[in-house]
mmCIF file of C-alpha atoms in Angstrom:
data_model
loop_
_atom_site.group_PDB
_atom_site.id
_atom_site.type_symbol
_atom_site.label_atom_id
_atom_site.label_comp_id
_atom_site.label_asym_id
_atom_site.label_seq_id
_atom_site.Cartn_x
_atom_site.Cartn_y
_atom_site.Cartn_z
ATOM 1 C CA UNK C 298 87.591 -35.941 37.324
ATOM 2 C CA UNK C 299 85.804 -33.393 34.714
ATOM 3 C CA UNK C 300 83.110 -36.232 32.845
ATOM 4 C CA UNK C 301 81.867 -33.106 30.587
ATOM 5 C CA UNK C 302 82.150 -33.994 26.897
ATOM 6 C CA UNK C 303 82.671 -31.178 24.248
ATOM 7 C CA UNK C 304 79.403 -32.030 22.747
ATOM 8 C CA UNK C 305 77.838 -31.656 26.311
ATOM 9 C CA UNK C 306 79.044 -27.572 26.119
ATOM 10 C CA UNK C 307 77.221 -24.610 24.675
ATOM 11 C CA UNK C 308 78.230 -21.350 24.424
ATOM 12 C CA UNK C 309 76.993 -17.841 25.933
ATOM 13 C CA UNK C 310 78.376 -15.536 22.808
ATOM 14 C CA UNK C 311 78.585 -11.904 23.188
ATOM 15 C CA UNK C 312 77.711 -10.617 19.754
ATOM 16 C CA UNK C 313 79.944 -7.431 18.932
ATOM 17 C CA UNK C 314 81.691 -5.502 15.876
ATOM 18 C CA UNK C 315 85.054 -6.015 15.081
ATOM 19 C CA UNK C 316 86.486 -2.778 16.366
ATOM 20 C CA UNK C 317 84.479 -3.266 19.320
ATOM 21 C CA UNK C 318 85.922 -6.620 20.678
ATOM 22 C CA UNK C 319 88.191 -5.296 23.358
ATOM 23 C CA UNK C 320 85.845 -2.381 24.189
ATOM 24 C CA UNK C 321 85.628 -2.524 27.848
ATOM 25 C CA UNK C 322 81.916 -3.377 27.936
ATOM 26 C CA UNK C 323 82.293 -6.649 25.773
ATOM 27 C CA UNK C 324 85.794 -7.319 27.978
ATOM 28 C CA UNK C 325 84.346 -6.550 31.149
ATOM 29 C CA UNK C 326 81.399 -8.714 30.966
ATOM 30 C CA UNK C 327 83.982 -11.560 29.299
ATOM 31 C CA UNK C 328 85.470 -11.492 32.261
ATOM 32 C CA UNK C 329 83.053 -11.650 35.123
ATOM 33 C CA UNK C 330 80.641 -14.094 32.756
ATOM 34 C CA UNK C 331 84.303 -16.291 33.021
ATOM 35 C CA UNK C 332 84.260 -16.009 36.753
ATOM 36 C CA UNK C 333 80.784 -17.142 36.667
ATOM 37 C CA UNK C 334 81.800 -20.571 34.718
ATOM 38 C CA UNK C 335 84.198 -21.106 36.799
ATOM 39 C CA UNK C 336 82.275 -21.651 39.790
ATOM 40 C CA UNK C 337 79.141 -23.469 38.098
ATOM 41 C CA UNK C 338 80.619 -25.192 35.201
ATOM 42 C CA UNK C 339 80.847 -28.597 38.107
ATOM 43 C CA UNK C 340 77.792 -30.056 36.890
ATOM 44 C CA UNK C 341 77.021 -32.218 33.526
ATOM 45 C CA UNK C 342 75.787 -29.051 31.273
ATOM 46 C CA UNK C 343 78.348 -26.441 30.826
ATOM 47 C CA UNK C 344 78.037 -23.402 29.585
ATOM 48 C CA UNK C 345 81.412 -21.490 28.491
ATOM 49 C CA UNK C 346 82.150 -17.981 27.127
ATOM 50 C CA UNK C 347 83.058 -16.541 23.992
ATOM 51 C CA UNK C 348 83.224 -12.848 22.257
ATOM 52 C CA UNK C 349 82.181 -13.464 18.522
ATOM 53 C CA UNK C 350 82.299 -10.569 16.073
ATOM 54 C CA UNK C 351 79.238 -10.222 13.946
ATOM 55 C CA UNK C 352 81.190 -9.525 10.092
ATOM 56 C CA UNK C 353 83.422 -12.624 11.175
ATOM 57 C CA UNK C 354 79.880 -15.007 11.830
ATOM 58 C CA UNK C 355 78.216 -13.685 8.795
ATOM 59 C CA UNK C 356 81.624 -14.253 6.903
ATOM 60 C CA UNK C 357 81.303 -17.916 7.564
ATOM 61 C CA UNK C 358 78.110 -18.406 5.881
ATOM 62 C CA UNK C 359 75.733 -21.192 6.375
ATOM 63 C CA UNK C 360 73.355 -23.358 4.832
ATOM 64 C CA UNK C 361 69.940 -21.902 5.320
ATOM 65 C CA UNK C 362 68.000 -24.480 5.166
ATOM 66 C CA UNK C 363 69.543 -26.234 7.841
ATOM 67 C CA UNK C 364 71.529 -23.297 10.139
ATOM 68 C CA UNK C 365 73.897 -25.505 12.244
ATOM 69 C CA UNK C 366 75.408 -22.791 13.300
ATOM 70 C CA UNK C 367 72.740 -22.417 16.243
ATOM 71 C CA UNK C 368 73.802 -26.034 17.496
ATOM 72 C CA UNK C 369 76.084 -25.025 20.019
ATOM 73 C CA UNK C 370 74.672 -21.720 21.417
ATOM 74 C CA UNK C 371 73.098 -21.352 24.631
ATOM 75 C CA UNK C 372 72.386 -17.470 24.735
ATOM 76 C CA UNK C 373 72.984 -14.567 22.082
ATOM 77 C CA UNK C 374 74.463 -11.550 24.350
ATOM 78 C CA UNK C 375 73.234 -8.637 21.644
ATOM 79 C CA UNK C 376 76.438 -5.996 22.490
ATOM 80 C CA UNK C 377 76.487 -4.342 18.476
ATOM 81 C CA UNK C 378 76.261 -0.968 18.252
ATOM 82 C CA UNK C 379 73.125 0.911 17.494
ATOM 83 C CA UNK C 380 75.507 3.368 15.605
ATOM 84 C CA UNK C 381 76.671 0.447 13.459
ATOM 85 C CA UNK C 382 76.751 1.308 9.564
ATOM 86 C CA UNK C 383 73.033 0.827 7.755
ATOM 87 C CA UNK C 384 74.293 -2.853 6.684
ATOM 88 C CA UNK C 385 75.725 -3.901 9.779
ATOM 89 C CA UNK C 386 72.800 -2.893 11.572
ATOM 90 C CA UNK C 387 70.627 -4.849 9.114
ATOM 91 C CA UNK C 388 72.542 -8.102 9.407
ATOM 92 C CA UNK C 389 72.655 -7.812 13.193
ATOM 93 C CA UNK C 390 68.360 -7.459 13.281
ATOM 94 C CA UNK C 391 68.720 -10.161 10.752
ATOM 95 C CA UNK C 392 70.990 -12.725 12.317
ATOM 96 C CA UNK C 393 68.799 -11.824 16.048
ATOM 97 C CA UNK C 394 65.614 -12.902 13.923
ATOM 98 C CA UNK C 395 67.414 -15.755 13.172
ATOM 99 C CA UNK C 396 68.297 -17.132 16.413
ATOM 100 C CA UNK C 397 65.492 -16.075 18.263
ATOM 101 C CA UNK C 398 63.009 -18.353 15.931
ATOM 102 C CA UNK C 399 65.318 -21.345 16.725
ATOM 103 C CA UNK C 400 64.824 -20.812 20.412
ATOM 104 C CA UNK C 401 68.181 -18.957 21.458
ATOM 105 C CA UNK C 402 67.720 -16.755 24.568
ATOM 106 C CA UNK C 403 68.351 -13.276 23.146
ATOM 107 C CA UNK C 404 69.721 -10.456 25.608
ATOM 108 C CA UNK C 405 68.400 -7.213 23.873
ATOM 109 C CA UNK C 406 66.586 -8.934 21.349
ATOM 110 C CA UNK C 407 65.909 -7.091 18.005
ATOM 111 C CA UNK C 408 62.924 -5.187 18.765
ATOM 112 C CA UNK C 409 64.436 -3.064 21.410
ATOM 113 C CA UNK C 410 67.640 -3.361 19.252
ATOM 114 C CA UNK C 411 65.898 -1.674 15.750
ATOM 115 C CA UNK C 412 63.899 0.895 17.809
ATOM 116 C CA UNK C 413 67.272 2.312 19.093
ATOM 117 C CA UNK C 414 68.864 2.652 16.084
ATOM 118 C CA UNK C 415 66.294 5.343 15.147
ATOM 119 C CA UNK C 416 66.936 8.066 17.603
ATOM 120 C CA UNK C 417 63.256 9.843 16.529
ATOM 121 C CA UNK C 418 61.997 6.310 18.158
ATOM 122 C CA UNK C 419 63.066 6.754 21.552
ATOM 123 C CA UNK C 420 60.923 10.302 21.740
ATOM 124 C CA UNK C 421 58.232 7.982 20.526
ATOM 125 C CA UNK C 422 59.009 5.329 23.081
ATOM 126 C CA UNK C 423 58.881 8.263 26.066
ATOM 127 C CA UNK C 424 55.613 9.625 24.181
ATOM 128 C CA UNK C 425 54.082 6.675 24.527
ATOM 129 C CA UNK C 426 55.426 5.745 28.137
ATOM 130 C CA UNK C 427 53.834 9.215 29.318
ATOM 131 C CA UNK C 428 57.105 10.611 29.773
ATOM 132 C CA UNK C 429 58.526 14.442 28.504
ATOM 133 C CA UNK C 430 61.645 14.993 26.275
ATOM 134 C CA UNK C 431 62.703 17.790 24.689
ATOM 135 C CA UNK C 432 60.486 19.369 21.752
ATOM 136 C CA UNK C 433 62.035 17.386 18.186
ATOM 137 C CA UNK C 434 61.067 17.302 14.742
ATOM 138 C CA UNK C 435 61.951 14.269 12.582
ATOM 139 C CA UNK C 436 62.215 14.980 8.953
ATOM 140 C CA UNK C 437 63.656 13.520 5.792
ATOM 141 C CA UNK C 438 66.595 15.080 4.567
ATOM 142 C CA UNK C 439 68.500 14.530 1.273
ATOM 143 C CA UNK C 440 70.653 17.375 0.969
ATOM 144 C CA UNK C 441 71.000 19.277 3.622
ATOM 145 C CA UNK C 442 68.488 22.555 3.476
ATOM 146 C CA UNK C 443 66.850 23.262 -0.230
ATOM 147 C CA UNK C 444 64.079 25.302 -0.520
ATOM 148 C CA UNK C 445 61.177 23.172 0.144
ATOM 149 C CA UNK C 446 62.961 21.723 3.214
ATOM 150 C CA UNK C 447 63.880 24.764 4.628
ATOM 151 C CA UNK C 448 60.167 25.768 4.080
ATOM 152 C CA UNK C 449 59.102 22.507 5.921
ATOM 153 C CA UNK C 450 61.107 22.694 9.199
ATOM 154 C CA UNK C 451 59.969 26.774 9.361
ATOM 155 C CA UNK C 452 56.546 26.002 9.170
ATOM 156 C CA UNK C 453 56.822 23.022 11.828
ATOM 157 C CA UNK C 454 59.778 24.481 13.736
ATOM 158 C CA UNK C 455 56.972 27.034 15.137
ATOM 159 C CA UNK C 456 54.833 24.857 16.704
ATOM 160 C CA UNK C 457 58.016 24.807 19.506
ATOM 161 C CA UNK C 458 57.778 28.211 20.291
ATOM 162 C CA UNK C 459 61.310 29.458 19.622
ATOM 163 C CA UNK C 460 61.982 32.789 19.072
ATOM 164 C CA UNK C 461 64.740 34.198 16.853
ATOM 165 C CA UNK C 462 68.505 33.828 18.663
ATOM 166 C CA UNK C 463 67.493 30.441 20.504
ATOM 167 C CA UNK C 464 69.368 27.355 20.265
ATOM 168 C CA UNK C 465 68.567 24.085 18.491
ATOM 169 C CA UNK C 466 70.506 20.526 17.857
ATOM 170 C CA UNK C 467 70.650 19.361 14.648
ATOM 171 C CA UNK C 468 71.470 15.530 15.224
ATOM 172 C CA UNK C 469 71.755 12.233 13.237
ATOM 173 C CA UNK C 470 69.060 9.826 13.283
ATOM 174 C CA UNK C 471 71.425 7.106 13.899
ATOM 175 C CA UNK C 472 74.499 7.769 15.864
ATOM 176 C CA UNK C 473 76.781 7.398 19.021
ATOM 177 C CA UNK C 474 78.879 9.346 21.232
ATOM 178 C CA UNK C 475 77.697 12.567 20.441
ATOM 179 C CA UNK C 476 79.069 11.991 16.497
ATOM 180 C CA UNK C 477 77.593 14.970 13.805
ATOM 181 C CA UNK C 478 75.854 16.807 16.217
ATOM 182 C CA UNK C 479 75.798 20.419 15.816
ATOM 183 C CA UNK C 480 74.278 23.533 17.343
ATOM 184 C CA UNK C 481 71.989 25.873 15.703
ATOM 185 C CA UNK C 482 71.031 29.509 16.295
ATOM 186 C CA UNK C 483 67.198 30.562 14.943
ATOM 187 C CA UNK C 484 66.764 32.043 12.806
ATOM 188 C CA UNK C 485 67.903 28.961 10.565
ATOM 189 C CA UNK C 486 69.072 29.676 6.829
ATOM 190 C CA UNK C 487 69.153 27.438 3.923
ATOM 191 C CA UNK C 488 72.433 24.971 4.280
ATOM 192 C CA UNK C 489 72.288 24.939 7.993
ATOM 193 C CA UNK C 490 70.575 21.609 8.802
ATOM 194 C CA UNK C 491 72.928 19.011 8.166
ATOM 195 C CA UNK C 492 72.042 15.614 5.913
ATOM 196 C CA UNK C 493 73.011 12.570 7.249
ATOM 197 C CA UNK C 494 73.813 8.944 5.982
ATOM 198 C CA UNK C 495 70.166 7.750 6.638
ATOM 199 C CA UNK C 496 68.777 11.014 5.281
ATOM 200 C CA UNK C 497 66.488 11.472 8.767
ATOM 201 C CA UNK C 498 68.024 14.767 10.510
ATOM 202 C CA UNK C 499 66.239 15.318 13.898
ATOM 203 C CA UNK C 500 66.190 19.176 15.130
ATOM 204 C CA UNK C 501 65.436 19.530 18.911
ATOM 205 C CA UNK C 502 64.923 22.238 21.170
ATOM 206 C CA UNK C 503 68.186 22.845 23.379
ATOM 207 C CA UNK C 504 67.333 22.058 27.079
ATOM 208 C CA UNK C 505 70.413 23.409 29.523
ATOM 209 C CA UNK C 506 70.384 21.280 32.308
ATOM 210 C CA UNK C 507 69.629 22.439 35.709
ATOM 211 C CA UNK C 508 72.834 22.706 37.965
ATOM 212 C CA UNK C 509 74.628 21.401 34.590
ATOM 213 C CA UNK C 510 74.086 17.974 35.494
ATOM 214 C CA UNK C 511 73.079 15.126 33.720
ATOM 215 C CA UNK C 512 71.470 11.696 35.066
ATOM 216 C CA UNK C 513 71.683 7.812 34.124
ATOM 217 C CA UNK C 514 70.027 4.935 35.178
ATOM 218 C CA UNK C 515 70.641 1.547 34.237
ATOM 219 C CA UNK C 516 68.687 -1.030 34.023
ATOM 220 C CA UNK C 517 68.036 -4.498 34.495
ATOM 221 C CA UNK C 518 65.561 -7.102 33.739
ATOM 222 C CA UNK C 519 62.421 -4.549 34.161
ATOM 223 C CA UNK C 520 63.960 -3.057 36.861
ATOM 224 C CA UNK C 521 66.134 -0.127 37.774
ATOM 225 C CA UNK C 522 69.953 -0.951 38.643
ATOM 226 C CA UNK C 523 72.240 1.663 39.858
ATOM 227 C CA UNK C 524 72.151 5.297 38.438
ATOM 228 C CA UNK C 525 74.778 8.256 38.410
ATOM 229 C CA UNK C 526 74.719 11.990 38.829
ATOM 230 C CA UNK C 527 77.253 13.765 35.758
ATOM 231 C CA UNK C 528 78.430 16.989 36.031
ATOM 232 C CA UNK C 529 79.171 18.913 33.100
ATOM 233 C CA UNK C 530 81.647 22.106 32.117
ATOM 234 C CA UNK C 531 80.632 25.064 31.138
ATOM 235 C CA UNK C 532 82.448 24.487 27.423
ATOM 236 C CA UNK C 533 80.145 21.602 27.509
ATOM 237 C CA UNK C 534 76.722 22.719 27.743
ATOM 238 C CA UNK C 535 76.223 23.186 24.536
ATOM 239 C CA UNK C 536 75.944 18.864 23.440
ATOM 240 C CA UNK C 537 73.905 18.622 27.182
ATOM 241 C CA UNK C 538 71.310 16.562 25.306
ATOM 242 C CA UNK C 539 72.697 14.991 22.145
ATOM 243 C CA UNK C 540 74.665 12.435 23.756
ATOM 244 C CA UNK C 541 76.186 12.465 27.467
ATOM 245 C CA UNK C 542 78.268 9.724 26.908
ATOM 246 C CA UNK C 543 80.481 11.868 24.434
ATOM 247 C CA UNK C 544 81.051 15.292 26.830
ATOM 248 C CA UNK C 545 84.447 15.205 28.315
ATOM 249 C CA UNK C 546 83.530 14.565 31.609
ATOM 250 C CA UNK C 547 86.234 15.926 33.518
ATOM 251 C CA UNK C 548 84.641 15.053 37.047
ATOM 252 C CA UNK C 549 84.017 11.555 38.117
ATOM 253 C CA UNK C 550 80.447 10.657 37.963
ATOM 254 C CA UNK C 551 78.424 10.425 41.222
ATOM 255 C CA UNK C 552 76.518 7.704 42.593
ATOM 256 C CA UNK C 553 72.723 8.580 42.869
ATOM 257 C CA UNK C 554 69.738 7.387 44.618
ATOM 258 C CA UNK C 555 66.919 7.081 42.070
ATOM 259 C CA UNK C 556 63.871 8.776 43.730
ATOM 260 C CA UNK C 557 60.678 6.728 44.005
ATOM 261 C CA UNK C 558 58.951 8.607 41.368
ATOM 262 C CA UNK C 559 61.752 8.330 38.590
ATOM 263 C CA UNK C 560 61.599 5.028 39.604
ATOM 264 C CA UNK C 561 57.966 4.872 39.514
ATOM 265 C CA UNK C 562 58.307 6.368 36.085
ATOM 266 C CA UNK C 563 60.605 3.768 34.599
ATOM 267 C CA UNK C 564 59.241 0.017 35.823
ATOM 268 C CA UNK C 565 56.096 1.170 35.795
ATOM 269 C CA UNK C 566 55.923 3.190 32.334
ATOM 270 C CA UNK C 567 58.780 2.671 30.106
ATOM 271 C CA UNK C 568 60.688 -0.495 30.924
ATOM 272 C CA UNK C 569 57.452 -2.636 30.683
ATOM 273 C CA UNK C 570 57.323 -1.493 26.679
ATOM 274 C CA UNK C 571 60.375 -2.579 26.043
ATOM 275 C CA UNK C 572 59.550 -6.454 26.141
ATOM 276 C CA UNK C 573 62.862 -7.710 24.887
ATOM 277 C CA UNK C 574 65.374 -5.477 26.403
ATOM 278 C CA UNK C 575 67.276 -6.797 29.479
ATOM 279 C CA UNK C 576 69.776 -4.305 29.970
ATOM 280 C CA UNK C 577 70.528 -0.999 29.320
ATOM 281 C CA UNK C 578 70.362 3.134 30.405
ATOM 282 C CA UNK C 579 68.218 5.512 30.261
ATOM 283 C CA UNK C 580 69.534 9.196 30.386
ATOM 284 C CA UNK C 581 67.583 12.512 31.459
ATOM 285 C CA UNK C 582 67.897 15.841 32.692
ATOM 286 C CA UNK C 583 65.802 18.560 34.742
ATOM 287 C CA UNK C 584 65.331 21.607 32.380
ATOM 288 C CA UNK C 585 66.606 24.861 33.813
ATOM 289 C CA UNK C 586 63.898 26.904 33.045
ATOM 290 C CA UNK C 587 61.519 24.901 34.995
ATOM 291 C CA UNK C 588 63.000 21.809 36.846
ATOM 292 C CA UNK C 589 60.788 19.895 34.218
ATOM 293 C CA UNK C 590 62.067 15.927 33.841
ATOM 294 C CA UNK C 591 63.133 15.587 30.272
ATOM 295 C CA UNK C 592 64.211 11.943 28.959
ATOM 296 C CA UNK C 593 66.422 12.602 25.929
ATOM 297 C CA UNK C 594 68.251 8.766 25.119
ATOM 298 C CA UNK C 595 67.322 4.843 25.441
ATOM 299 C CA UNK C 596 70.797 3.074 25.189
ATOM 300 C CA UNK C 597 71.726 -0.519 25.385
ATOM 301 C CA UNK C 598 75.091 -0.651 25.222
ATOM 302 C CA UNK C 599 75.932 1.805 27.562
ATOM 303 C CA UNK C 600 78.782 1.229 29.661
ATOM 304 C CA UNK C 601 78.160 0.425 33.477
ATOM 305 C CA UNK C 602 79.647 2.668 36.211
ATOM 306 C CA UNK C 603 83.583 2.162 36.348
ATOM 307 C CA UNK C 604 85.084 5.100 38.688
ATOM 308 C CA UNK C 605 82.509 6.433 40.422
ATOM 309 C CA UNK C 606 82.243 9.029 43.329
ATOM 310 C CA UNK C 607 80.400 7.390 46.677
ATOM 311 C CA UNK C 608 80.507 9.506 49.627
ATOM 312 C CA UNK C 609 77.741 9.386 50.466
ATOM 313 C CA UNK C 610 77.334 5.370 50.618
ATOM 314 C CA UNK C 611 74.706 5.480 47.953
ATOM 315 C CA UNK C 612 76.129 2.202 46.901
ATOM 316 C CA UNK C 613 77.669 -0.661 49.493
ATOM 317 C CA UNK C 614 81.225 -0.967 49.339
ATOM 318 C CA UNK C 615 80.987 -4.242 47.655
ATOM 319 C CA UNK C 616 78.719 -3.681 44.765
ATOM 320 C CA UNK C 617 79.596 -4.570 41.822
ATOM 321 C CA UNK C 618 77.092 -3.949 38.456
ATOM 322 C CA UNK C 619 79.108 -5.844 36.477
ATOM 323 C CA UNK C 620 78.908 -8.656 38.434
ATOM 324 C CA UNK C 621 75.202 -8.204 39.027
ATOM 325 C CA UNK C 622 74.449 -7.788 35.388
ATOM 326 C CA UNK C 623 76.775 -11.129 34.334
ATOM 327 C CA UNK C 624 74.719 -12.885 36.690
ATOM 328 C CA UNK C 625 71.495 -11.918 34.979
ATOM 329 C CA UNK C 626 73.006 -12.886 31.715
ATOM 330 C CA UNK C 627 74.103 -16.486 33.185
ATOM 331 C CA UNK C 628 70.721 -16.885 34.237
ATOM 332 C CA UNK C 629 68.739 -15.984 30.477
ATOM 333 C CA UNK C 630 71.057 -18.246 29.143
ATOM 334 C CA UNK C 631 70.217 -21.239 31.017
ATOM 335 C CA UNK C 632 66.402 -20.600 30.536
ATOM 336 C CA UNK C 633 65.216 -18.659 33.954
ATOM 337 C CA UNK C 634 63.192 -15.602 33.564
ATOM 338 C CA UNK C 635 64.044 -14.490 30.114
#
């Protein structure tokens, strides 16, 4: 006979937007998070599952003073969008802050979280880590290219070397899936460099990609996961690194074996600065001009592998990252090893 009492359950909620509640990274982790329960919800503390959009909590309100709202919550799952609109992303930081001083477990807390909503931040991030990305210069940006801004990225723009004819990105600050990127041809000329809603534009030297491939790794708790090998089309070269995720990727991904010095690179320099992120990717490419390592994106809502290419029995036939990552998240929320 069940014994457990409703006020004996608390909830693991995956925080998401409302357009984003039957993406299949909130639905896919639903799921195996469900399959989870199943099996451990036996003893006296259950833990169930819920999807909660983040405009429909902060539409409920609360009383400050005393935020019930907390009661019931065993773990925050932080799945909102780093691309989300300027107030969404605020009330998302906000409502993380929140929790996390009432003791929730936090997956992708809201340092990590705030970081990647300001793409210039993740060069930092690698800067910092001891790790090369492309040449980029972060600058405020009203209106697009007057006078004194055009003056400012020409002056700065040749510290990176580029001669007249090569190719830059202009790309937002703040964005996903490759949104408002656009290529650029130097010389530049007034009007060229986009504004965008946050008013920080971010020009970067274009890097094409040796063998026009791409590379992701997840990861996991400090550690890496599972990674895969993307090969672009020709057509597509030319958004190689603004965002991967948004190239039509007409070719399966391919599983990869993350060599011991990428590996090396990422547990032992990056991942440990990132002291609230549990899951997430990190995406790179080797340079063609000189097989140089270049990390270009820190993402933590990237989706894990779904149709993947395995020939070569880089992964075991049974593997399963969603499962593996649900676990992780079943784990944080009852306390182990957050």
């Amino acid at each position: 006979m069940n014994t457990i009492r409703e006020s004996d359950t608390k909830n693991i909620v995956i925080l998401t937007l409302k357009k984003h509640e039957d993406g299949v990274w909130v639905q896919r982790l639903l799921n195996c998070l469900e399959l989870i329960a199943t099996e451990e919800n036996q003893d006296s503390k259950a833990l169930k599952v819920e999807v909660r959009a983040l405009e429909t909590w902060m539409e409920e309100g609360w009383i400050v003073s005393s935020p019930n709202c907390f009661d019931n919550i065993a773990a925050i799952v932080n799945r909102v969008s780093d691309a989300a609109s300027p107030s969404l992303f605020k009330a998302t930081l906000a409502l993380l802050g929140a929790a996390r001083s009432f003791g929730i477990p936090i997956v992708n807390g809201p340092e990590t979280y705030a970081m990647c909503g300001n793409k210039w931040c993740h060069h930092m991030l690698f800067s910092r880590a001891n790790l090369k990305s492309p040449s980029t210069l972060m600058f405020w940006n009203e209106d697009g290219g007057n006078e004194n801004t055009m003056e400012f990225i020409q002056e700065h723009i040749k510290s990176m070397n580029l001669d007249d004819g090569y190719t830059l990105l202009a790309k937002p600050n703040s964005g996903g899936f490759g949104t408002g990127i656009r290529k650029l041809t130097m010389p530049l000329q007034k009007n060229d460099v986009p504004a965008f809603e946050d008013c920080i534009t971010l020009l970067q030297k274009y890097e094409q990609p040796r063998g026009n491939k791409l590379y992701r790794v997840w990861f996991l708790r400090g550690k890496v996961q599972c990674a895969v090998e993307r090969e672009l089309q020709d057509d597509e070269n030319q958004f190689t690194n603004a965002c991967s995720g948004s190239c039509s990727l007409q070719r399966p991904p391919r599983a990869w074996r993350v060599p011991m010095d990428v590996k090396d690179e990422l547990e032992g320099q990056l991942l440990p600065l990132l002291t609230d992120a549990h899951c997430g990717s990190i995406e790179f490419l080797y340079s063609k001009e000189d097989s140089t390592r270049l990390y270009f994106d820190l993402n933590l809502l990237s989706t894990l592998p779904l149709n993947v290419l395995n020939e070569e029995g880089v992964w075991e036939a049974s593997y399963d990252p969603w499962m593996e990552q649900a676990a992780a998240v079943w784990e944080i929320a009852q306390g182990k090893n957050l």
